Short mmCIF file of C-alpha atoms in Angstrom, two decimals:
data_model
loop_
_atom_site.label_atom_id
_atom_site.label_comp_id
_atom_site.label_asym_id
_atom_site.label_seq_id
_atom_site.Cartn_x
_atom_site.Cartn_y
_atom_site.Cartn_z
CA UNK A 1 13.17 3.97 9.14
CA UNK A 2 12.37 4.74 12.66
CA UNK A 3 15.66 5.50 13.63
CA UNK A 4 15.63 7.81 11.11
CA UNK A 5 12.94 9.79 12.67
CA UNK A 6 10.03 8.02 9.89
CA UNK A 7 6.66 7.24 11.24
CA UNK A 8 5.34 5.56 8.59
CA UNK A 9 6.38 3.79 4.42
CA UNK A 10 4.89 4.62 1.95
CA UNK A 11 4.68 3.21 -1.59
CA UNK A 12 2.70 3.04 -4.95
CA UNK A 13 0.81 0.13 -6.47
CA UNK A 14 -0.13 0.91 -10.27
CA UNK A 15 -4.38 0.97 -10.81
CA UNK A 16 -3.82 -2.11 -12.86
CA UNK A 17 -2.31 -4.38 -10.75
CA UNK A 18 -5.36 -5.29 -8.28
CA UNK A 19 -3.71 -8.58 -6.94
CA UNK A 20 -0.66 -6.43 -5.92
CA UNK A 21 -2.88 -3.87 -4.52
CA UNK A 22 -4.63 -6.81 -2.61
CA UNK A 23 -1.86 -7.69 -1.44
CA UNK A 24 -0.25 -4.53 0.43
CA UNK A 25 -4.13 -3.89 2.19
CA UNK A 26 -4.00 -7.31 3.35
CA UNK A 27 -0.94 -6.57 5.30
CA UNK A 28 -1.89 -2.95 6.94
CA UNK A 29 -1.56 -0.35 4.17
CA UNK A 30 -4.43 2.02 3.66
CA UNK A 31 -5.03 4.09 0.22
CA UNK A 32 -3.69 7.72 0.63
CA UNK A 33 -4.02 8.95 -2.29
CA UNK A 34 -4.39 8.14 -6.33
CA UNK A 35 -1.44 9.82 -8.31
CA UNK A 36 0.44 9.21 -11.58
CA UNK A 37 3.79 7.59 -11.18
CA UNK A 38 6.74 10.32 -11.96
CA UNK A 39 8.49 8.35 -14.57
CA UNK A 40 5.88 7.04 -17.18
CA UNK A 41 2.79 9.00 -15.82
CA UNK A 42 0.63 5.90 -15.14
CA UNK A 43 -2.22 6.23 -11.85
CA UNK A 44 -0.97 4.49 -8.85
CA UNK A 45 -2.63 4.58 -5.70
CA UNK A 46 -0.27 5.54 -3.05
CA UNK A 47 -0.35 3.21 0.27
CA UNK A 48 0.80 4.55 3.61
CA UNK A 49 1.46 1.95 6.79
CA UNK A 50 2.60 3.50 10.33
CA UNK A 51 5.69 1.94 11.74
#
């Protein structure tokens, strides 16, 4: 990703998954954002992490 000119990852954990979502903040990534997910339309929360 960095060589690709990408400061950070991003991803989505879904709102009912709180051990995943545990998980991701334990290793850096912050909570950007709450969103539906594009294909089925369920709320995420979208995690960010700088490289």
């Amino acid at each position: 990703f960095r060589a690709g000119g990408r400061s950070a990852v991003r991803l989505a954990v879904l709102d009912n998954n709180p051990r995943a979502l545990a998980f991701w903040t334990s290793l850096g990534y912050e909570v950007i954002d709450q969103r539906e997910d594009l294909q089925l339309g369920r709320p995420c929360a979208v995690l960010r992490k700088p490289l």
